[in-house]
């Protein structure tokens, strides 16, 4: 009886772990959930980034109407799990964007997480 | 008999746990309300302001400037371990960020145990900024600096009771940053 119970538990654990193992190793395309302060270096100098779920981001692209510079795809990933795409201040605060809220259609989308996309290597 | 004693003990433990959880939630909500009273009143902000975040933060969250996870610059006065210990001896921290006319504004409120501690923390930060380069201008509570991408950064540093209040405004055009920064400070002064 004990043997049967042990085998049943092992089988159940194995079945439960299969999807988890797949999740851990499967990469996926993701959309950022936030654009906000990332860190300060030194403490008085703020930096900004797009936050993604997952880890080890790459192949990023931007779908906002305001467009992204040609080197956007090579911008740096940051954080212990490289899940935050660092965004250039000169792009986020481009002069054309400074007319908000009089001209809200321009550049606001750079601060929308939903406009930043990337391939995340891990969940 | 033994079983019923065990059951009673079990129920008593559960009841104690429930009371503890209720009390701790209640206390943290009260703390949150208290600290938020010192923050920029978002309801007073003009139409079109975009609030990006408003939250109680952890000490280790990197998105607020006095987080305990970042290593200080070696040349900074707050690299001194005793000074650093004073500065980071706060309890709660409230952080918010918003876009106002294309300028990013951050507001951070740190709660210390006493007004004296908050004042000491403010003094330390001000001393640190006075040594920062390039420092463009300063008053008793405000500092203007140039960022590493040619951006304009303005800081407001002031203790208020046991709170340390920080406001940062950041953007590319110094004039717009200054205007937004001054508007926000008026809201704090008028509270």
Tab-separated table of C-alpha atoms in Angstrom:
chain	number	residue	atom	x	y	z
A	1	UNK	CA	0.000	0.000	0.000
A	2	UNK	CA	2.824	2.363	0.971
A	3	UNK	CA	4.631	1.611	-2.303
A	4	UNK	CA	1.540	2.439	-4.343
A	5	UNK	CA	1.093	5.717	-2.465
A	6	UNK	CA	4.754	6.640	-2.997
A	7	UNK	CA	4.574	5.863	-6.717
A	8	UNK	CA	1.349	7.886	-7.015
A	9	UNK	CA	2.953	10.903	-5.310
A	10	UNK	CA	6.045	10.705	-7.545
A	11	UNK	CA	3.871	10.489	-10.679
A	12	UNK	CA	1.741	13.439	-9.541
A	13	UNK	CA	4.831	15.538	-8.810
A	14	UNK	CA	6.279	14.707	-12.215
A	15	UNK	CA	3.038	15.633	-13.997
A	16	UNK	CA	2.790	18.871	-12.009
A	17	UNK	CA	6.367	19.826	-12.832
A	18	UNK	CA	6.210	19.270	-16.596
A	19	UNK	CA	4.468	22.585	-17.412
A	20	UNK	CA	6.765	24.433	-14.962
A	21	UNK	CA	9.859	23.048	-16.690
A	22	UNK	CA	8.482	24.159	-20.042
A	23	UNK	CA	7.751	27.624	-18.627
A	24	UNK	CA	11.249	28.046	-17.275
A	25	UNK	CA	12.939	27.293	-20.549
A	26	UNK	CA	10.561	28.831	-23.069
A	27	UNK	CA	11.268	32.317	-24.349
A	28	UNK	CA	8.349	34.568	-25.260
A	29	UNK	CA	7.461	37.940	-26.758
A	30	UNK	CA	6.403	40.434	-24.126
A	31	UNK	CA	5.051	43.957	-23.766
A	32	UNK	CA	6.369	46.267	-21.053
A	33	UNK	CA	4.043	46.859	-18.103
A	34	UNK	CA	5.527	50.182	-16.995
A	35	UNK	CA	7.848	53.012	-17.976
A	36	UNK	CA	9.233	54.785	-14.917
A	37	UNK	CA	12.307	55.562	-12.817
A	38	UNK	CA	14.778	52.699	-12.817
A	39	UNK	CA	17.702	53.844	-10.698
A	40	UNK	CA	19.881	56.787	-9.694
A	41	UNK	CA	23.575	57.062	-10.425
A	42	UNK	CA	24.588	58.899	-8.308
A	43	UNK	CA	21.517	59.270	-6.109
A	44	UNK	CA	20.550	62.666	-7.591
A	45	UNK	CA	20.689	61.565	-11.254
A	46	UNK	CA	17.562	59.644	-12.320
A	47	UNK	CA	17.368	57.130	-15.148
A	48	UNK	CA	14.313	55.608	-16.808
A	49	UNK	CA	13.325	52.338	-18.362
A	50	UNK	CA	10.597	50.044	-19.651
A	51	UNK	CA	9.823	47.202	-17.220
A	52	UNK	CA	9.114	43.723	-18.593
A	53	UNK	CA	8.014	40.485	-16.928
A	54	UNK	CA	10.555	37.737	-17.431
A	55	UNK	CA	14.318	37.879	-17.765
A	56	UNK	CA	17.100	38.489	-20.278
A	57	UNK	CA	15.333	40.767	-22.744
A	58	UNK	CA	16.462	41.273	-26.334
A	59	UNK	CA	15.214	42.155	-29.841
A	60	UNK	CA	13.237	45.119	-28.546
A	61	UNK	CA	11.038	47.246	-30.798
A	62	UNK	CA	8.732	50.218	-30.324
A	63	UNK	CA	5.243	50.548	-31.814
A	64	UNK	CA	4.348	54.091	-30.758
A	65	UNK	CA	3.383	56.673	-33.375
A	66	UNK	CA	6.202	58.971	-32.282
A	67	UNK	CA	8.773	56.482	-33.521
A	68	UNK	CA	12.056	55.309	-32.069
A	69	UNK	CA	15.630	56.109	-33.062
A	70	UNK	CA	17.413	53.630	-35.292
A	71	UNK	CA	19.624	52.396	-32.452
A	72	UNK	CA	16.648	51.612	-30.153
A	73	UNK	CA	17.217	47.915	-30.846
A	74	UNK	CA	20.670	48.062	-29.288
A	75	UNK	CA	19.770	49.944	-26.098
A	76	UNK	CA	20.942	48.343	-22.888
A	77	UNK	CA	19.071	45.958	-20.641
A	78	UNK	CA	19.408	46.542	-16.923
A	79	UNK	CA	18.593	44.972	-13.554
A	80	UNK	CA	19.662	41.730	-11.905
A	81	UNK	CA	17.636	39.755	-14.450
A	82	UNK	CA	18.063	42.147	-17.382
A	83	UNK	CA	14.312	42.742	-17.487
A	84	UNK	CA	14.362	46.550	-17.781
A	85	UNK	CA	15.151	48.290	-21.060
A	86	UNK	CA	16.963	51.542	-20.308
A	87	UNK	CA	15.491	54.462	-22.261
A	88	UNK	CA	17.487	57.486	-23.333
A	89	UNK	CA	16.460	60.757	-21.691
A	90	UNK	CA	17.145	62.704	-24.880
A	91	UNK	CA	14.535	60.524	-26.595
A	92	UNK	CA	11.967	60.497	-23.763
A	93	UNK	CA	12.232	64.266	-23.307
A	94	UNK	CA	12.746	65.210	-26.964
A	95	UNK	CA	11.819	68.880	-27.544
A	96	UNK	CA	8.901	67.894	-29.780
A	97	UNK	CA	7.428	66.150	-26.746
A	98	UNK	CA	7.516	69.189	-24.498
A	99	UNK	CA	4.216	70.678	-25.686
A	100	UNK	CA	2.132	68.193	-23.707
A	101	UNK	CA	-0.761	68.613	-22.828
A	102	UNK	CA	-1.394	71.130	-25.655
A	103	UNK	CA	-0.327	68.547	-28.184
A	104	UNK	CA	-0.856	65.257	-26.408
A	105	UNK	CA	-0.577	63.135	-29.536
A	106	UNK	CA	3.156	63.698	-29.812
A	107	UNK	CA	5.592	61.523	-27.896
A	108	UNK	CA	3.321	60.662	-24.979
A	109	UNK	CA	3.357	57.106	-26.186
A	110	UNK	CA	7.037	56.800	-25.281
A	111	UNK	CA	5.923	56.621	-21.643
A	112	UNK	CA	3.384	53.844	-22.428
A	113	UNK	CA	4.598	50.416	-21.431
A	114	UNK	CA	2.256	48.963	-24.042
A	115	UNK	CA	4.329	50.475	-26.881
A	116	UNK	CA	7.575	48.733	-25.905
A	117	UNK	CA	8.014	45.093	-26.896
A	118	UNK	CA	10.837	42.587	-26.533
A	119	UNK	CA	11.744	38.929	-26.529
A	120	UNK	CA	12.291	37.592	-23.020
A	121	UNK	CA	14.450	34.495	-22.744
A	122	UNK	CA	12.907	33.260	-19.489
A	123	UNK	CA	9.741	33.654	-17.414
B	1	UNK	CA	-10.560	15.056	26.297
B	2	UNK	CA	-7.067	15.456	24.832
B	3	UNK	CA	-8.583	15.919	21.389
B	4	UNK	CA	-10.897	18.696	22.543
B	5	UNK	CA	-8.006	20.528	24.274
B	6	UNK	CA	-6.020	20.297	21.054
B	7	UNK	CA	-8.973	21.634	19.068
B	8	UNK	CA	-9.445	24.548	21.464
B	9	UNK	CA	-5.718	25.365	21.311
B	10	UNK	CA	-5.806	25.219	17.509
B	11	UNK	CA	-8.797	27.544	17.327
B	12	UNK	CA	-7.192	29.924	19.827
B	13	UNK	CA	-3.986	30.072	17.737
B	14	UNK	CA	-5.991	30.768	14.590
B	15	UNK	CA	-7.940	33.527	16.366
B	16	UNK	CA	-4.688	35.118	17.585
B	17	UNK	CA	-3.255	34.982	14.065
B	18	UNK	CA	-6.385	36.603	12.615
B	19	UNK	CA	-6.274	39.424	15.199
B	20	UNK	CA	-2.555	39.982	14.480
B	21	UNK	CA	-3.134	40.137	10.703
B	22	UNK	CA	-6.068	42.532	11.075
B	23	UNK	CA	-4.081	44.789	13.408
B	24	UNK	CA	-0.954	44.844	11.215
B	25	UNK	CA	-2.991	45.676	8.084
B	26	UNK	CA	-4.803	48.424	9.950
B	27	UNK	CA	-1.521	49.903	11.226
B	28	UNK	CA	0.183	49.871	7.826
B	29	UNK	CA	-2.866	51.531	6.233
B	30	UNK	CA	-2.699	54.252	8.893
B	31	UNK	CA	1.028	54.755	8.276
B	32	UNK	CA	0.406	54.953	4.528
B	33	UNK	CA	-2.303	57.597	5.011
B	34	UNK	CA	-0.057	59.645	7.295
B	35	UNK	CA	2.945	59.683	4.958
B	36	UNK	CA	0.777	60.476	1.915
B	37	UNK	CA	-0.358	63.683	3.602
B	38	UNK	CA	3.134	65.070	3.030
B	39	UNK	CA	3.221	64.181	-0.671
B	40	UNK	CA	2.273	66.379	-3.628
B	41	UNK	CA	-1.547	66.619	-3.568
B	42	UNK	CA	-2.286	65.074	-6.953
B	43	UNK	CA	-5.872	66.345	-6.882
B	44	UNK	CA	-4.493	69.899	-7.052
B	45	UNK	CA	-2.458	69.212	-10.186
B	46	UNK	CA	-3.666	70.760	-13.458
B	47	UNK	CA	-5.653	68.743	-16.011
B	48	UNK	CA	-3.604	66.631	-18.372
B	49	UNK	CA	-1.051	65.573	-15.774
B	50	UNK	CA	-0.265	61.936	-16.161
B	51	UNK	CA	0.329	60.018	-12.923
B	52	UNK	CA	2.756	57.179	-13.649
B	53	UNK	CA	3.019	55.651	-10.188
B	54	UNK	CA	1.945	56.202	-6.578
B	55	UNK	CA	2.983	53.628	-4.030
B	56	UNK	CA	4.503	52.754	-0.682
B	57	UNK	CA	7.965	51.489	-1.603
B	58	UNK	CA	10.373	49.037	-0.035
B	59	UNK	CA	13.760	50.258	1.182
B	60	UNK	CA	15.419	48.107	-1.463
B	61	UNK	CA	13.334	49.371	-4.412
B	62	UNK	CA	15.744	51.010	-6.826
B	63	UNK	CA	13.184	53.462	-8.203
B	64	UNK	CA	13.521	55.796	-5.209
B	65	UNK	CA	16.803	57.637	-4.593
B	66	UNK	CA	17.532	56.613	-0.996
B	67	UNK	CA	17.213	52.892	-1.615
B	68	UNK	CA	19.505	50.641	0.369
B	69	UNK	CA	20.395	48.470	-2.630
B	70	UNK	CA	22.511	51.008	-4.540
B	71	UNK	CA	26.151	51.484	-3.653
B	72	UNK	CA	27.015	55.144	-3.003
B	73	UNK	CA	29.671	56.921	-5.000
B	74	UNK	CA	33.029	56.633	-3.211
B	75	UNK	CA	33.554	60.382	-3.242
B	76	UNK	CA	30.129	61.102	-1.811
B	77	UNK	CA	29.816	62.199	1.845
B	78	UNK	CA	27.087	59.594	2.223
B	79	UNK	CA	29.635	56.898	1.436
B	80	UNK	CA	30.801	57.352	5.030
B	81	UNK	CA	29.272	54.430	6.877
B	82	UNK	CA	28.112	56.421	9.928
B	83	UNK	CA	26.535	59.158	7.814
B	84	UNK	CA	25.001	56.554	5.565
B	85	UNK	CA	23.504	54.735	8.542
B	86	UNK	CA	21.796	57.955	9.655
B	87	UNK	CA	20.447	58.688	6.202
B	88	UNK	CA	19.038	55.217	5.667
B	89	UNK	CA	17.520	54.934	9.125
B	90	UNK	CA	14.034	55.725	7.870
B	91	UNK	CA	10.982	53.514	8.288
B	92	UNK	CA	8.482	53.982	5.499
B	93	UNK	CA	8.862	55.555	2.091
B	94	UNK	CA	6.182	56.814	-0.273
B	95	UNK	CA	7.042	57.331	-3.943
B	96	UNK	CA	5.105	58.874	-6.788
B	97	UNK	CA	5.978	59.914	-10.322
B	98	UNK	CA	4.120	61.979	-12.867
B	99	UNK	CA	4.514	63.624	-16.249
B	100	UNK	CA	3.704	67.310	-16.231
B	101	UNK	CA	4.015	69.140	-19.545
B	102	UNK	CA	6.648	66.685	-20.717
B	103	UNK	CA	8.681	66.988	-17.506
B	104	UNK	CA	9.100	63.993	-15.225
B	105	UNK	CA	8.376	64.815	-11.606
B	106	UNK	CA	9.193	62.431	-8.770
B	107	UNK	CA	8.090	62.905	-5.185
B	108	UNK	CA	9.542	60.838	-2.351
B	109	UNK	CA	8.603	61.070	1.333
B	110	UNK	CA	10.767	59.292	3.911
B	111	UNK	CA	9.507	58.846	7.451
B	112	UNK	CA	12.089	58.987	10.239
B	113	UNK	CA	11.561	58.447	13.968
B	114	UNK	CA	12.016	62.101	14.885
B	115	UNK	CA	12.143	65.590	13.314
B	116	UNK	CA	15.824	65.766	14.306
B	117	UNK	CA	16.631	62.652	12.278
B	118	UNK	CA	14.758	64.011	9.244
B	119	UNK	CA	16.640	67.283	9.516
B	120	UNK	CA	19.994	65.499	9.746
B	121	UNK	CA	19.144	63.444	6.675
B	122	UNK	CA	18.244	66.604	4.733
B	123	UNK	CA	21.514	68.252	5.784
B	124	UNK	CA	23.510	65.246	4.608
B	125	UNK	CA	21.835	65.200	1.199
B	126	UNK	CA	22.290	68.936	0.727
B	127	UNK	CA	25.970	68.657	1.601
B	128	UNK	CA	26.268	65.864	-0.938
B	129	UNK	CA	24.621	67.933	-3.665
B	130	UNK	CA	26.822	70.950	-2.942
B	131	UNK	CA	29.771	68.760	-3.878
B	132	UNK	CA	28.064	67.363	-6.997
B	133	UNK	CA	29.156	68.542	-10.406
B	134	UNK	CA	27.964	70.235	-12.427
B	135	UNK	CA	25.856	72.070	-9.874
B	136	UNK	CA	24.221	74.968	-11.693
B	137	UNK	CA	22.401	76.780	-8.896
B	138	UNK	CA	21.181	76.346	-5.365
B	139	UNK	CA	19.039	77.934	-2.665
B	140	UNK	CA	18.473	76.690	0.875
B	141	UNK	CA	16.181	73.908	-0.301
B	142	UNK	CA	16.520	73.708	-4.105
B	143	UNK	CA	19.350	72.590	-6.370
B	144	UNK	CA	19.772	72.671	-10.142
B	145	UNK	CA	22.119	70.223	-11.814
B	146	UNK	CA	23.027	69.120	-15.297
B	147	UNK	CA	22.410	65.459	-16.059
B	148	UNK	CA	24.663	63.101	-17.992
B	149	UNK	CA	22.599	63.524	-21.176
B	150	UNK	CA	22.590	67.326	-21.023
B	151	UNK	CA	19.232	67.215	-19.228
B	152	UNK	CA	18.181	69.594	-16.490
B	153	UNK	CA	17.593	68.182	-12.997
B	154	UNK	CA	16.051	70.110	-10.121
B	155	UNK	CA	15.847	68.822	-6.555
B	156	UNK	CA	13.890	70.062	-3.577
B	157	UNK	CA	15.113	68.744	-0.221
B	158	UNK	CA	13.343	69.710	2.994
B	159	UNK	CA	12.485	68.155	6.328
B	160	UNK	CA	8.950	68.569	7.615
B	161	UNK	CA	8.308	67.226	11.113
B	162	UNK	CA	9.675	63.666	11.045
B	163	UNK	CA	9.449	63.466	7.238
B	164	UNK	CA	12.120	64.113	4.648
B	165	UNK	CA	10.487	65.410	1.471
B	166	UNK	CA	12.238	65.138	-1.871
B	167	UNK	CA	10.965	66.397	-5.218
B	168	UNK	CA	12.837	65.962	-8.476
B	169	UNK	CA	11.950	67.485	-11.850
B	170	UNK	CA	13.791	66.266	-14.928
B	171	UNK	CA	13.622	67.179	-18.592
B	172	UNK	CA	15.692	68.514	-21.449
B	173	UNK	CA	14.664	72.163	-21.536
B	174	UNK	CA	15.852	73.962	-18.414
B	175	UNK	CA	13.152	76.645	-18.666
B	176	UNK	CA	10.244	74.168	-18.822
B	177	UNK	CA	11.760	72.088	-16.022
B	178	UNK	CA	12.084	75.204	-13.847
B	179	UNK	CA	8.482	76.268	-14.490
B	180	UNK	CA	7.076	72.817	-13.727
B	181	UNK	CA	9.275	72.456	-10.652
B	182	UNK	CA	8.133	75.817	-9.266
B	183	UNK	CA	4.472	74.970	-9.907
B	184	UNK	CA	4.821	71.715	-7.975
B	185	UNK	CA	6.636	73.397	-5.081
B	186	UNK	CA	3.805	75.926	-4.820
B	187	UNK	CA	1.412	73.015	-4.290
B	188	UNK	CA	3.584	71.677	-1.471
B	189	UNK	CA	3.945	75.108	0.149
B	190	UNK	CA	0.203	75.700	0.001
B	191	UNK	CA	-0.685	72.524	1.876
